[in-house]
């Protein structure tokens, strides 16, 4: 189909949100995305695996990184790659549960159970169904092209079954075990939390807690004396079983009988001193021996090398049921383990009047009881960093619980080896991943919750652990409960019992559900049909996902085609979450990384660099941002920042981007104006002979733009794309168009054609970043009927590097000339006599352009002698060497009494000074203004003195400027001719009448003594 550009005039400023809505409709109407996919079908593949977005609320600004996913998928599509475009929703686990609890006003596990698990599961599913729809609409508005309605949902039975298969596999390898461990526990959520969930900085806050010094009275020979311990967790004291000392440290007894570490109280008087090891095995009365829970506990002193001698008393209270290290020590010293709190953080039976009260609430009665019994040495408060639940922000406690783990011991090195094959952008994050892998603990996969992956573990009293690997296996081995099993979730799954494969008895599933990162980690298998014998239509629309998606479950050959992913992209915190989970599962199942390349980026802050919080009033809603600034501007903000720094976002930044985009917009507007006037035909190639040096230069710059942006896209480096584009637009607008203005006025079709080429290439290479603006303008200047996304990627042509460098040098000279003019305070319209250029020999061929641009009569290339050298001693270097000789050198430099030697050296007051020992400044001499670009090695000197002739020309130019403004204000067309009448005071300017006529399209210029201001009239 022949291209039919519209060349419609553009408004002065684009209405981003408005044109974006039009383009969305256009794409919908024309089926652009489907046509693009059809065109690329069977081409080379680019496999992107979408990290699932949690369908638990509307998408926010922090989901702006979805831009990157779309940018690179669009780029690859424009290059002809076949892609999958499957979007993923994360659907179950603690985060969904907590929000549903909030919505229902439930605040504990007991209340959930009273509400009913099947109803609760229903509400969770409804929430996911609702917000996956909301997020889909938001993503479309952002410009994301995905295979909507064929999304994967992590709570589908298919996904669950694939995780079951994985768990059965790790069990076969002997990696699965039940651990009795001290873990961080959220009393509100009633579950333990894993290392990777809790590792983020944001999961620690400054909190104020009690700070107590407590006496543990000694028994036997030392009756009447006491150990003094320090604690910030009063609720743990009733579970005390031991006190730890540093064996090598010195301990002292005060006259009062209290024992503490001498290092902690160096100024105190001690009546007896002993080494820590001599205290070991002393027996003492526990602080709460009267509670039944303490029956039979013999409290004693144990050695521990890690006892801190920088805080507390140097004697540490040990309660193995309340802390990880305490629990480890209980194994070494065979200490009893008292667990004082239940799932909701309340004290259990056996703790006297503290029973039923929360860990926080018992602080006061514990302190009071200690005080009454003379055991309290001191009580105050302390503010310290303390872990909080990543989901509900409740301060965490420690509990000993049974959790299920996958051992990391054997897989650790394999995962490091797999990561060695991955290319990370930015590259330094590869090491972050390595660090995480080296330090990761075993994977705690169990959560004592409801709406999550049901762990398929059926432990039998005979000692055998049955692990079910698929739904079919479950059905084959079930003894009851299959009838009501509509989906693989609680409560339905809990009714299914199976036959133990070792002893034949009926066994129940454990109640625990799985870590949500299992759900997201398996998707490289569950969505691609790994080990699936034949394709199942809508095979991912199973269980809770039924009716939400049409996604098929492909067969194994499909998996082989698309695995591993060529590329994945998520925020940096996903190193310890999704990047880790998917790698763990893929390395376990198939021994290789599930992704070849990664783009990761830092989190989003507001434009001043603060975190965004609703309560701080600086949070921005995604929908509002898209409505106000438009998706293109939104995307540009994300793309132009380095992903290794926190990404900033705000309306001030949006205004700045809009202003910069305007330069491009105006270039296109300029083009369509003249193209329309001249009846431009893009099909007509200009003759080689008609090309001027400037045309050849713009073609070279255009080729360079293609090379630079293509290279940046290939490196997944959006800042490289945006900066190359902006530099090109600056050259295009501020050099090519500026320098060619007269040719456009004259209807020069060669200039129009070369400009058109530059614009159309720029539209194609920027389209992945700004898809709406690119499409809108493409339809105007190239083809009304066909999308820019269906156009071929611009050809990679050789760049005439010498020509590009030459003009770059000219632009440097012009920039410096303008700077010299500004420094001298001379306005741009005032012609000047002379410019001297040093160090830009390639610009010599463009002396005429420099002359015109800088309004100087003459440009000379050679040594800039118009400068004065100013030298100062560089004191840090020179001071130590010269010592008391320094003042004489300094004074000589100040008087200008020095000699310039070669190699940047100088001689002054009899001393030779190296280049590092002096600070050099060049200043224009009287009547000259100097500017230099040290990096480019270019210096220019502008002669600033004026004579009457120059002054008159300056006045003429002011007048021309004024007349042209009047033309615009009068609404005249570019081609309209005028007649000018000047006041008598301007008569002198008529010496330049022809010049004035030419620059203002005037047919006549005259004076009239009655006027005080110039007048124009259409001729
Ligand atoms: Zn919580
Ligand atoms: Zn059994």
Short mmCIF file of N, CA and C in Angstrom, two decimals, residues 210 261 264 272 300 316 325 327 336 421 441 548 631 661 668 672 697 725 739 741 822 918 930 985 987 993 1013:
data_model
loop_
_atom_site.label_atom_id
_atom_site.label_comp_id
_atom_site.label_asym_id
_atom_site.label_seq_id
_atom_site.Cartn_x
_atom_site.Cartn_y
_atom_site.Cartn_z
N UNK A 210 11.30 -1.58 76.59
CA UNK A 210 11.86 -1.49 77.94
C UNK A 210 13.32 -1.94 77.94
N UNK A 261 30.34 -7.96 84.20
CA UNK A 261 31.64 -8.00 83.51
C UNK A 261 32.41 -6.73 83.86
N UNK A 264 32.58 -3.85 81.34
CA UNK A 264 31.40 -3.02 81.17
C UNK A 264 31.36 -1.90 82.21
N UNK A 272 35.62 -8.85 94.48
CA UNK A 272 36.14 -10.14 94.04
C UNK A 272 36.15 -10.15 92.52
N UNK A 300 21.31 -22.44 85.34
CA UNK A 300 22.77 -22.49 85.55
C UNK A 300 23.48 -21.55 84.57
N UNK A 316 24.37 -12.75 79.88
CA UNK A 316 23.21 -12.74 78.99
C UNK A 316 22.16 -13.74 79.44
N UNK A 325 19.47 -17.67 68.75
CA UNK A 325 20.77 -18.08 69.32
C UNK A 325 20.55 -18.86 70.61
N UNK A 327 18.15 -20.74 71.23
CA UNK A 327 17.70 -22.08 70.88
C UNK A 327 18.89 -22.94 70.46
N UNK A 336 16.54 -27.00 78.89
CA UNK A 336 15.12 -27.12 78.62
C UNK A 336 14.66 -25.93 77.75
N UNK A 421 26.20 -17.81 34.37
CA UNK A 421 25.85 -17.80 32.94
C UNK A 421 24.92 -16.64 32.59
N UNK A 441 19.84 -19.06 53.63
CA UNK A 441 19.63 -20.21 54.50
C UNK A 441 18.74 -21.21 53.78
N UNK A 548 -11.14 -17.05 34.48
CA UNK A 548 -10.39 -15.79 34.49
C UNK A 548 -9.46 -15.66 33.29
N UNK A 631 0.97 8.67 29.21
CA UNK A 631 1.80 7.48 29.38
C UNK A 631 3.19 7.68 28.79
N UNK A 661 10.44 17.17 25.13
CA UNK A 661 9.76 16.51 24.01
C UNK A 661 9.27 17.54 23.00
N UNK A 668 8.79 18.49 14.11
CA UNK A 668 7.82 17.83 13.22
C UNK A 668 6.80 18.86 12.73
N UNK A 672 5.87 19.64 8.86
CA UNK A 672 4.56 19.47 8.20
C UNK A 672 4.07 20.80 7.63
N UNK A 697 25.53 15.69 6.26
CA UNK A 697 25.77 15.60 7.71
C UNK A 697 24.53 15.06 8.43
N UNK A 725 18.59 9.97 21.52
CA UNK A 725 17.47 10.65 20.86
C UNK A 725 17.52 12.15 21.12
N UNK A 739 19.99 26.05 10.43
CA UNK A 739 20.89 26.40 9.35
C UNK A 739 20.21 26.33 7.98
N UNK A 741 16.86 27.09 7.41
CA UNK A 741 15.59 27.80 7.40
C UNK A 741 15.28 28.44 6.04
N UNK A 822 27.64 35.93 25.98
CA UNK A 822 26.86 36.09 27.21
C UNK A 822 27.73 36.62 28.34
N UNK A 918 50.10 24.36 40.02
CA UNK A 918 49.50 25.69 39.82
C UNK A 918 48.07 25.55 39.30
N UNK A 930 36.56 35.47 26.31
CA UNK A 930 37.14 34.16 25.99
C UNK A 930 36.30 33.06 26.62
N UNK A 985 12.73 58.76 13.33
CA UNK A 985 13.91 58.48 14.14
C UNK A 985 14.68 57.27 13.62
N UNK A 987 15.17 56.66 10.41
CA UNK A 987 15.55 56.93 9.02
C UNK A 987 16.93 56.39 8.69
N UNK A 993 17.84 49.14 3.81
CA UNK A 993 16.45 48.85 3.43
C UNK A 993 16.30 47.49 2.76
N UNK A 1013 6.09 54.67 16.43
CA UNK A 1013 6.38 53.23 16.38
C UNK A 1013 6.27 52.77 14.94
#
